[in-house]
Coordinates of C-alpha atoms in Angstrom, one line a residue:
M1448 CA 83.7 106.3 109.7
L1449 CA 84.9 108.0 106.9
P1450 CA 87.0 111.2 106.9
A1451 CA 86.0 114.7 105.9
Q1452 CA 87.2 115.4 102.1
G1453 CA 88.9 118.0 101.1
G1454 CA 88.4 121.4 101.5
S1455 CA 84.5 120.6 101.8
S1456 CA 85.2 118.2 104.6
R1457 CA 82.2 116.4 103.0
R1458 CA 81.2 113.2 104.7
G1459 CA 79.0 111.0 102.9
P1460 CA 76.3 109.6 105.8
F1461 CA 78.5 110.6 108.7
S1462 CA 77.8 113.5 110.8
P1463 CA 80.7 114.5 113.2
P1464 CA 81.1 111.3 115.4
A1465 CA 80.9 110.8 118.9
R1466 CA 84.2 108.7 119.7
G1467 CA 84.6 106.9 123.2
R1468 CA 88.1 105.2 124.5
A1469 CA 87.3 101.7 122.7
G1470 CA 86.7 103.0 119.3
A1471 CA 84.7 105.6 116.6
G1472 CA 80.8 105.2 116.2
A1473 CA 79.5 107.1 113.1
A1474 CA 76.4 109.2 113.9
T1475 CA 74.2 108.7 111.4
R1476 CA 70.4 107.7 111.3
A1477 CA 71.2 104.7 109.6
R1478 CA 74.4 104.3 111.8
L1479 CA 76.3 102.8 108.6
S1480 CA 80.0 102.4 110.1
A1481 CA 79.7 98.8 111.9
R1482 CA 82.7 98.3 114.3
L1483 CA 83.5 95.0 115.6
G1484 CA 85.5 95.3 118.4
G1485 CA 88.0 95.1 117.9
G1486 CA 86.9 95.7 122.5
G1487 CA 105.8 116.8 132.6
P1488 CA 107.3 116.4 129.4
G1489 CA 111.1 115.7 130.0
R1490 CA 113.1 115.1 132.7
A1491 CA 113.2 117.8 135.6
A1492 CA 116.6 118.9 135.8
A1493 CA 118.2 118.0 138.9
T1494 CA 120.1 121.0 141.1
A1495 CA 123.5 119.5 141.9
H1496 CA 124.3 120.5 145.7
G1497 CA 127.5 118.9 145.9
A1498 CA 129.6 116.0 144.2
A1499 CA 128.5 113.7 147.2
I1500 CA 125.3 114.2 146.6
L1501 CA 125.5 113.3 143.2
R1502 CA 127.4 110.1 143.5
E1503 CA 124.6 108.9 146.3
F1504 CA 122.1 109.6 143.9
A1505 CA 123.7 108.0 140.9
M1506 CA 124.4 105.0 142.4
A1507 CA 121.2 104.9 143.9
M1508 CA 119.2 105.0 140.4
L1509 CA 121.8 102.8 138.7
W1510 CA 121.0 100.0 141.9
K1511 CA 117.2 100.7 140.8
F1512 CA 117.5 100.6 137.3
M1513 CA 119.5 97.5 137.4
R1514 CA 117.2 95.8 139.7
V1515 CA 113.8 96.5 137.5
A1516 CA 115.5 96.2 134.1
K1517 CA 116.6 92.7 135.1
Y1518 CA 112.6 91.7 134.6
S1519 CA 111.6 93.8 132.0
K1520 CA 113.5 92.7 129.3
T1521 CA 111.9 94.8 127.0
A1522 CA 114.4 94.6 124.0
L1523 CA 114.0 97.4 121.1
S1524 CA 113.6 96.4 117.8
Q1525 CA 116.9 98.0 115.4
E1526 CA 114.5 100.4 114.4
V1527 CA 113.7 102.0 117.2
K1528 CA 116.4 104.4 119.3
V1529 CA 115.9 106.8 122.2
R1530 CA 118.1 109.7 122.6
G1531 CA 117.5 111.3 126.3
T1532 CA 114.9 110.2 128.8
P1533 CA 111.6 108.9 127.3
V1534 CA 108.5 110.6 129.3
Y1535 CA 105.8 108.1 130.2
S1536 CA 103.9 109.4 132.8
R1537 CA 103.0 113.3 133.3
H1538 CA 102.8 112.8 137.3
S1539 CA 106.7 112.4 137.5
S1540 CA 109.2 115.2 137.9
S1541 CA 112.2 113.6 138.2
R1542 CA 112.1 109.8 136.4
S1543 CA 114.5 106.5 136.7
V1544 CA 112.9 105.0 133.4
P1545 CA 113.2 100.8 134.4
S1546 CA 114.5 99.9 131.1
D1547 CA 117.4 99.6 128.6
F1548 CA 116.4 103.3 127.2
A1549 CA 118.5 104.7 130.3
A1550 CA 121.5 103.7 129.3
N1551 CA 122.1 106.8 127.7
T1552 CA 120.9 110.1 128.4
P1553 CA 122.4 113.5 126.3
S1554 CA 120.8 116.5 126.8
S1555 CA 118.1 116.2 124.0
N1556 CA 114.8 114.1 124.3
I1557 CA 114.3 112.5 121.1
V1558 CA 112.7 109.4 119.9
E1559 CA 113.6 107.8 117.1
L1560 CA 111.7 105.7 115.5
L1561 CA 111.3 104.1 111.8
G1562 CA 113.9 106.1 111.0
K1563 CA 112.3 109.3 112.0
A1564 CA 113.1 111.8 115.0
Y1565 CA 110.6 113.0 116.9
P1566 CA 111.2 115.6 119.9
Q1567 CA 109.6 114.6 122.9
D1568 CA 107.1 117.8 124.8
D1569 CA 104.7 117.8 127.3
Y1570 CA 102.5 115.3 125.6
S1571 CA 105.1 112.7 125.1
N1572 CA 103.7 109.5 126.9
V1573 CA 104.7 106.3 124.8
T1574 CA 106.7 103.9 127.0
E1575 CA 109.5 101.8 126.1
K1576 CA 107.6 98.7 126.4
I1577 CA 105.2 100.1 123.7
L1578 CA 107.9 101.2 121.4
S1579 CA 109.6 97.7 121.6
K1580 CA 106.3 96.8 119.7
V1581 CA 106.5 99.1 117.0
G1582 CA 107.7 97.1 113.8
K1583 CA 106.9 93.7 114.6
N1584 CA 103.8 93.8 112.2
L1585 CA 102.4 90.3 113.6
H1586 CA 99.7 90.6 110.9
N1587 CA 102.1 89.8 108.2
K1588 CA 104.5 86.9 109.9
K1589 CA 103.6 83.9 108.0
H1590 CA 102.0 81.1 109.7
H1591 CA 101.3 83.8 112.6
P1592 CA 97.3 83.0 113.5
L1593 CA 96.5 87.0 112.8
W1594 CA 98.1 86.5 109.2
L1595 CA 95.9 83.6 109.0
I1596 CA 93.0 85.4 109.6
K1597 CA 94.3 88.8 107.7
E1598 CA 94.5 86.3 104.5
Q1599 CA 91.3 84.7 105.1
V1600 CA 89.7 88.2 105.2
K1601 CA 91.7 89.1 102.2
D1602 CA 90.7 85.8 99.9
H1603 CA 87.5 86.4 100.7
F1604 CA 87.5 90.0 99.2
Y1605 CA 89.1 89.0 96.4
K1606 CA 86.7 86.2 95.3
Q1607 CA 83.5 88.0 96.1
Y1608 CA 84.2 91.2 94.8
I1609 CA 85.2 91.9 91.3
G1610 CA 85.9 95.2 89.2
R1611 CA 84.9 95.6 85.7
F1612 CA 88.2 94.0 84.2
G1613 CA 88.0 90.8 86.4
T1614 CA 90.5 92.3 89.1
P1615 CA 89.9 92.4 92.7
L1616 CA 88.0 95.4 93.6
F1617 CA 89.0 96.0 96.9
S1618 CA 92.6 96.6 97.4
V1619 CA 94.8 95.6 100.3
Y1620 CA 97.3 98.2 102.6
D1621 CA 98.9 96.1 105.2
G1622 CA 102.4 98.2 105.5
L1623 CA 101.5 101.6 106.4
S1624 CA 103.3 103.4 109.1
P1625 CA 101.4 103.1 112.7
V1626 CA 103.3 106.6 113.5
V1627 CA 100.4 109.1 112.1
T1628 CA 99.6 112.8 113.0
V1629 CA 96.8 114.1 115.5
Q1630 CA 95.3 115.0 112.3
Q1631 CA 95.3 111.9 110.5
N1632 CA 94.2 110.1 113.5
F1633 CA 91.4 112.5 115.1
D1634 CA 91.2 115.7 112.8
S1635 CA 90.6 114.0 109.5
L1636 CA 87.8 112.3 111.4
L1637 CA 86.1 115.5 112.6
I1638 CA 86.6 114.4 116.0
P1639 CA 86.0 117.5 117.9
Q1640 CA 88.9 119.3 120.1
G1641 CA 88.5 118.4 123.5
H1642 CA 86.5 115.3 122.6
A1643 CA 87.0 112.4 125.4
S1644 CA 89.0 110.2 122.8
R1645 CA 91.8 112.3 122.3
K1646 CA 92.9 111.9 125.9
K1647 CA 96.8 111.3 126.9
E1648 CA 94.9 108.4 129.4
D1649 CA 93.7 106.6 126.3
N1650 CA 96.6 107.4 123.3
Y1651 CA 100.3 106.8 123.0
Y1652 CA 101.6 110.1 121.9
L1653 CA 105.2 111.0 120.5
N1654 CA 104.6 115.0 120.8
R1655 CA 101.5 117.2 120.8
D1656 CA 101.7 116.4 116.8
H1657 CA 102.4 112.8 116.4
M1658 CA 101.0 109.5 118.2
L1659 CA 100.8 105.9 117.5
R1660 CA 97.3 105.3 115.1
A1661 CA 94.8 104.5 117.5
H1662 CA 93.0 103.1 114.9
T1663 CA 93.4 102.2 111.2
S1664 CA 90.5 105.0 110.6
A1665 CA 93.6 107.4 110.8
H1666 CA 94.5 106.6 106.8
Q1667 CA 91.0 106.3 105.3
W1668 CA 91.3 110.3 104.3
D1669 CA 94.6 109.5 102.6
L1670 CA 93.4 106.7 101.0
I1671 CA 90.3 108.1 99.6
H1672 CA 92.1 111.4 98.7
S1673 CA 93.9 109.1 96.3
G1674 CA 91.4 108.1 94.7
L1675 CA 90.4 105.0 95.7
D1676 CA 87.1 103.9 96.4
A1677 CA 87.3 100.0 97.8
F1678 CA 90.1 99.2 100.0
L1679 CA 90.7 97.3 103.1
A1680 CA 93.8 98.9 105.4
V1681 CA 95.5 97.0 108.0
G1682 CA 97.8 97.2 111.0
D1683 CA 98.6 97.4 114.6
V1684 CA 96.8 99.5 116.7
Y1685 CA 97.9 101.1 120.2
R1686 CA 95.6 102.1 123.2
R1687 CA 96.3 102.5 126.7
D1688 CA 94.0 100.0 128.3
T1689 CA 93.1 97.9 131.2
I1690 CA 95.2 94.7 132.0
D1691 CA 93.5 91.3 131.4
N1692 CA 93.1 88.2 129.1
T1693 CA 91.2 89.9 126.3
H1694 CA 92.8 93.6 126.4
Y1695 CA 96.5 94.7 125.3
P1696 CA 97.9 98.0 124.8
V1697 CA 98.8 96.6 120.8
F1698 CA 96.4 95.0 119.0
H1699 CA 95.6 94.5 114.8
Q1700 CA 92.5 95.7 113.1
M1701 CA 91.5 95.5 109.4
E1702 CA 89.6 99.0 108.3
G1703 CA 87.1 98.2 105.0
V1704 CA 85.7 101.4 103.0
R1705 CA 83.7 100.9 100.2
L1706 CA 82.2 104.0 98.3
F1707 CA 79.7 104.5 95.8
S1708 CA 78.6 106.8 93.2
C1709 CA 74.5 107.8 92.1
H1710 CA 74.9 105.7 89.4
E1711 CA 76.8 102.4 91.0
L1712 CA 74.1 102.7 94.3
F1713 CA 71.3 102.7 92.2
C1714 CA 71.9 100.7 88.9
S1715 CA 70.5 98.1 90.2
V1716 CA 67.0 99.4 91.0
K1717 CA 63.9 99.8 89.1
D1718 CA 63.3 103.4 88.6
G1719 CA 66.5 104.0 90.1
E1720 CA 67.6 107.0 88.0
D1721 CA 64.9 109.0 90.1
F1722 CA 66.8 108.5 93.2
Q1723 CA 69.3 111.0 94.4
L1724 CA 71.9 110.7 97.0
F1725 CA 71.3 113.6 98.9
E1726 CA 68.1 115.4 99.9
Q1727 CA 67.8 119.0 99.0
G1728 CA 70.1 120.9 102.0
H1729 CA 72.8 123.2 102.8
R1730 CA 76.7 121.6 102.5
T1731 CA 79.1 122.9 105.1
A1732 CA 83.2 122.3 105.3
H1733 CA 81.7 120.2 108.1
K1734 CA 79.0 117.9 106.6
Q1735 CA 77.2 117.1 103.6
E1736 CA 73.3 117.5 103.3
S1737 CA 71.7 114.5 104.5
H1738 CA 71.9 111.6 102.3
T1739 CA 67.9 110.7 101.0
M1740 CA 66.5 107.5 102.7
E1741 CA 66.6 105.4 99.7
A1742 CA 70.6 106.0 99.6
V1743 CA 71.0 105.1 103.3
R1744 CA 68.8 102.0 103.2
L1745 CA 70.3 100.6 100.2
V1746 CA 74.1 101.6 102.1
E1747 CA 73.0 99.6 105.2
F1748 CA 71.9 96.6 103.3
N1749 CA 75.1 96.0 101.2
L1750 CA 77.0 96.8 104.2
K1751 CA 75.1 94.0 106.2
Q1752 CA 75.2 91.6 103.4
V1753 CA 79.2 92.1 103.0
L1754 CA 79.8 91.6 106.8
T1755 CA 77.6 88.5 106.8
K1756 CA 79.2 86.8 104.3
L1757 CA 82.4 87.5 105.5
M1758 CA 81.6 86.0 109.1
T1759 CA 80.1 83.1 107.1
H1760 CA 83.5 82.9 105.0
I1761 CA 85.5 83.0 108.5
F1762 CA 83.2 81.1 110.7
G1763 CA 80.7 78.7 108.0
D1764 CA 77.5 78.3 107.7
A1765 CA 83.4 111.2 106.3
G1766 CA 82.3 111.9 103.1
A1767 CA 84.2 111.6 99.3
Q1768 CA 82.7 114.2 97.2
D1769 CA 79.4 113.0 95.3
K1770 CA 79.3 109.7 97.2
I1771 CA 78.2 107.2 99.8
G1772 CA 79.4 104.6 101.6
W1773 CA 80.5 102.3 104.5
A1774 CA 83.3 101.6 106.5
F1775 CA 83.9 98.9 109.4
G1776 CA 86.8 98.1 111.6
L1777 CA 87.6 94.1 112.2
G1778 CA 89.6 93.2 115.4
L1779 CA 91.8 90.3 114.2
E1780 CA 92.9 89.3 117.7
R1781 CA 88.9 89.3 118.9
L1782 CA 88.1 86.6 115.7
A1783 CA 91.2 84.5 116.1
M1784 CA 90.6 84.1 119.8
I1785 CA 87.1 83.1 118.9
L1786 CA 87.8 81.0 115.7
Y1787 CA 91.0 79.0 117.3
D1788 CA 90.0 78.8 120.9
I1789 CA 92.9 80.8 122.3
P1790 CA 92.2 81.9 126.1
D1791 CA 95.0 84.8 126.2
I1792 CA 95.8 87.6 124.2
R1793 CA 99.4 87.6 125.0
L1794 CA 100.0 84.5 123.2
F1795 CA 99.7 86.6 119.9
W1796 CA 103.2 88.0 120.5
S1797 CA 104.5 84.9 122.3
E1798 CA 108.0 83.1 120.2
D1799 CA 107.3 79.6 121.8
E1800 CA 107.4 76.8 118.5
R1801 CA 104.4 75.1 121.0
F1802 CA 102.4 77.9 119.9
L1803 CA 103.2 78.9 116.7
K1804 CA 103.8 75.7 114.9
Q1805 CA 99.9 74.9 115.7
F1806 CA 99.1 77.4 112.8
I1807 CA 101.5 76.0 110.4
V1808 CA 99.0 74.3 108.1
P1809 CA 99.1 73.9 104.0
H1810 CA 96.0 76.1 103.7
I1811 CA 94.8 79.3 105.4
C1812 CA 91.1 78.3 105.7
Q1813 CA 92.2 74.9 107.2
K1814 CA 90.5 74.6 110.9
I1815 CA 92.7 74.7 114.0
K1816 CA 92.0 74.4 117.7
F1817 CA 94.9 75.7 119.7
Q1818 CA 96.1 73.1 122.0
P1819 CA 96.8 75.0 125.4
L1820 CA 100.4 75.1 126.3
S1821 CA 100.2 74.2 130.2
K1822 CA 98.0 75.7 132.8
Y1823 CA 100.4 77.2 135.2
P1824 CA 99.3 78.3 138.6
P1825 CA 98.8 82.1 138.6
L1826 CA 100.8 83.8 141.9
I1827 CA 98.8 87.0 143.2
N1828 CA 100.3 90.0 144.9
D1829 CA 98.0 92.9 146.2
I1830 CA 99.0 96.7 146.3
S1831 CA 97.5 99.8 147.6
F1832 CA 98.5 103.3 148.0
W1833 CA 97.0 107.0 148.3
L1834 CA 96.3 108.5 145.0
P1835 CA 98.2 111.8 144.5
S1836 CA 96.3 115.2 144.7
E1837 CA 96.5 115.8 140.8
T1838 CA 94.7 113.7 138.3
Y1839 CA 95.2 110.3 138.3
S1840 CA 94.4 107.7 135.5
K1841 CA 94.3 104.1 136.3
N1842 CA 95.8 103.7 133.0
D1843 CA 98.9 105.4 134.3
F1844 CA 99.3 102.6 136.6
Y1845 CA 98.3 99.7 134.0
D1846 CA 101.5 101.2 131.8
L1847 CA 103.5 101.0 134.7
A1848 CA 103.1 97.6 135.6
R1849 CA 103.2 96.6 132.0
T1850 CA 106.6 98.3 131.5
I1851 CA 108.0 96.9 134.7
G1852 CA 106.1 93.3 134.9
G1853 CA 105.7 93.0 131.0
D1854 CA 103.7 89.8 129.8
L1855 CA 104.3 88.2 133.3
I1856 CA 101.3 90.3 134.5
E1857 CA 98.1 88.5 133.3
K1858 CA 95.3 91.0 135.1
V1859 CA 95.5 94.0 137.1
V1860 CA 91.9 94.4 138.9
L1861 CA 90.8 97.2 141.1
L1862 CA 89.5 95.4 144.2
D1863 CA 88.8 98.3 146.5
E1864 CA 88.5 102.1 146.3
F1865 CA 88.4 104.1 150.0
T1866 CA 88.0 107.7 150.5
H1867 CA 89.1 108.7 154.0
P1868 CA 86.6 110.5 155.9
K1869 CA 88.8 113.2 157.4
T1870 CA 91.3 113.9 154.8
K1871 CA 89.1 113.3 151.8
K1872 CA 92.2 111.2 150.6
V1873 CA 91.6 108.2 148.1
S1874 CA 93.2 105.1 148.5
H1875 CA 93.0 102.1 145.4
C1876 CA 93.8 98.4 146.6
Y1877 CA 94.6 96.5 143.0
R1878 CA 95.0 92.8 142.9
I1879 CA 97.9 91.9 140.0
I1880 CA 97.8 88.5 139.2
Y1881 CA 101.3 87.2 137.9
R1882 CA 101.3 84.2 135.3
H1883 CA 103.7 83.0 132.6
P1884 CA 102.3 81.6 129.4
E1885 CA 105.3 79.1 129.1
R1886 CA 106.6 78.1 132.4
T1887 CA 105.7 78.3 136.4
L1888 CA 107.1 81.3 138.1
T1889 CA 109.1 81.5 141.3
Q1890 CA 107.8 83.7 144.5
D1891 CA 111.1 85.0 144.2
E1892 CA 110.7 86.5 140.5
V1893 CA 107.2 87.5 141.6
H1894 CA 108.2 89.4 144.9
D1895 CA 111.2 91.4 143.3
I1896 CA 108.7 92.8 140.3
H1897 CA 106.4 93.3 142.8
Q1898 CA 108.8 95.5 144.9
A1899 CA 109.8 97.3 141.7
I1900 CA 106.6 98.9 141.0
E1901 CA 105.8 99.6 144.6
E1902 CA 108.9 101.8 144.3
S1903 CA 108.2 103.2 140.5
A1904 CA 104.4 104.2 141.8
V1905 CA 105.5 106.3 144.4
R1906 CA 108.6 107.9 142.3
E1907 CA 106.9 107.8 138.5
L1908 CA 103.0 108.5 139.6
G1909 CA 103.7 110.8 142.8
V1910 CA 101.3 108.3 144.9
E1911 CA 101.7 107.6 148.8
G1912 CA 102.8 103.9 149.6
R1913 CA 100.4 102.0 151.9
F1914 CA 102.4 98.6 151.7

C-alpha cells in the first residue's frame, strides 16, 4: 500500500484501501500490494468514606498487586516509564494494575516512552506487557533469527538491484520509532475514518493522537516525501490479537516500496515512448486518475519477479506524484518459523542460550534447523464467565491474560459460547494452556496465575464470575 502524496493525495495504482485486522490489502484492478503475513480513560477517582475504609482498601489492593506481580514479571527497559496508572481496558472504572507500573501513582497519567511523554486519555489501552517490548528491536540483535532473515533480505536486494552509479538501489531503514501518529498509521494511507482497522480492539493506542504502529506502512508517506523511490523499512509492529503458537501482539515486518517514472517503466519496452502511466481522467484530492492497463501489468509483473527472486534466495531452488509503484510487506517471524522450523512464536523472545546459540553462524545464509529445547508438558485450566452488558472484546481478555500470565500462556481457546434463554446474558468458556518453553511448570504456579486472571477479569473487564 502506498501513501497519499502531498495536498493532492496521489496514490499510484492504489484506491482507498479496505484494511482488515490482519493488515492492509490495496484495492486496485491489478492487486499490486502483495502482503505476505506477516498473518474508561484513567483511574476513576475514589471517594473517601473514612480513614478506615481507605486503609482496608489499600491493604487489599497491595495484597492483590503483590500476588499478581509475582508472576507477571514484565520488567521494563530503562527507556519506558509510566507516571500515574496505565489504562489497558475500556471496561474498568476502578483499576489495580498487576505490575510494577503501579508502584508510584502521581496524580497525572503520563506514559514516558523513548524519551517522550504521552498523556493518557479515553483511547489509551497499551499495557505494561506491551510497553516492556518497546525498544527490544530483535531484528537488530546480531545472530538473532529475525536479524538473520533481515540480513538475508538486505543482502539479496543490495546484490540484485543496483543503481546507475553502482550503488544499491534500495535503501534500508531499520531504526524508525515504533511510536507513530494516527495520521501516519491510517490517514496517510487513506484508510477512512470509522474503518474497522482503526478500532481499539485491534490496536495499541497511547492516546487519541499517538499509537504503536500496526504496520511498517506507517512510514511510507514520510519516506516517499523525503524523495525516496526504492526502500525497505524494517521494524516491530503491534496488534491486539488472539493467543496461540503463531500469533503474538508484537511481531516484525519488512516493508518494500518501489516507484517508477514513465521513462523507467517503459524504457525497455518496444515502442514504450507511446505508452502513458495514466488514462485520461480526473484527479482528486483522494485519488489519482486510473493507471493504464500497460502500466499496471508491467508493475504487477515486476513485483512478481521481485518476490519470486527473494523467496528463491531465502528458501532455495498511495501515490507519488507522476509515478506508479508496488509495495509489499513480509512478516519476519513467519519466514523464520518456516525457514528454521521454529514451532512457537514465543521463542523469538527467549533469552535462553540453548535457543540463541543455535543461530550463531559464520554466514547469514547458512542452513539452520532448530533443535527443540525440550517438550515440556502443558497444564490446562478452563475459565467461564458472564459477559458484561456493554461491548466486550475477546482481545481485552487476551491482553489481560498476557499481562498476568506473560509468555507462560501458550494458547487461549474459546471453547463455548452460551446465551441464557431467559435473561439473554451471554457467557464464554475459555481454555488456557500453560507451557513454559524452557522448563516444567508446577500446578501450584498455574493455579495462582489462573486465579489472578479470574480476579482481574472481574475487576478490570466487568465480567461476572462463574468459576
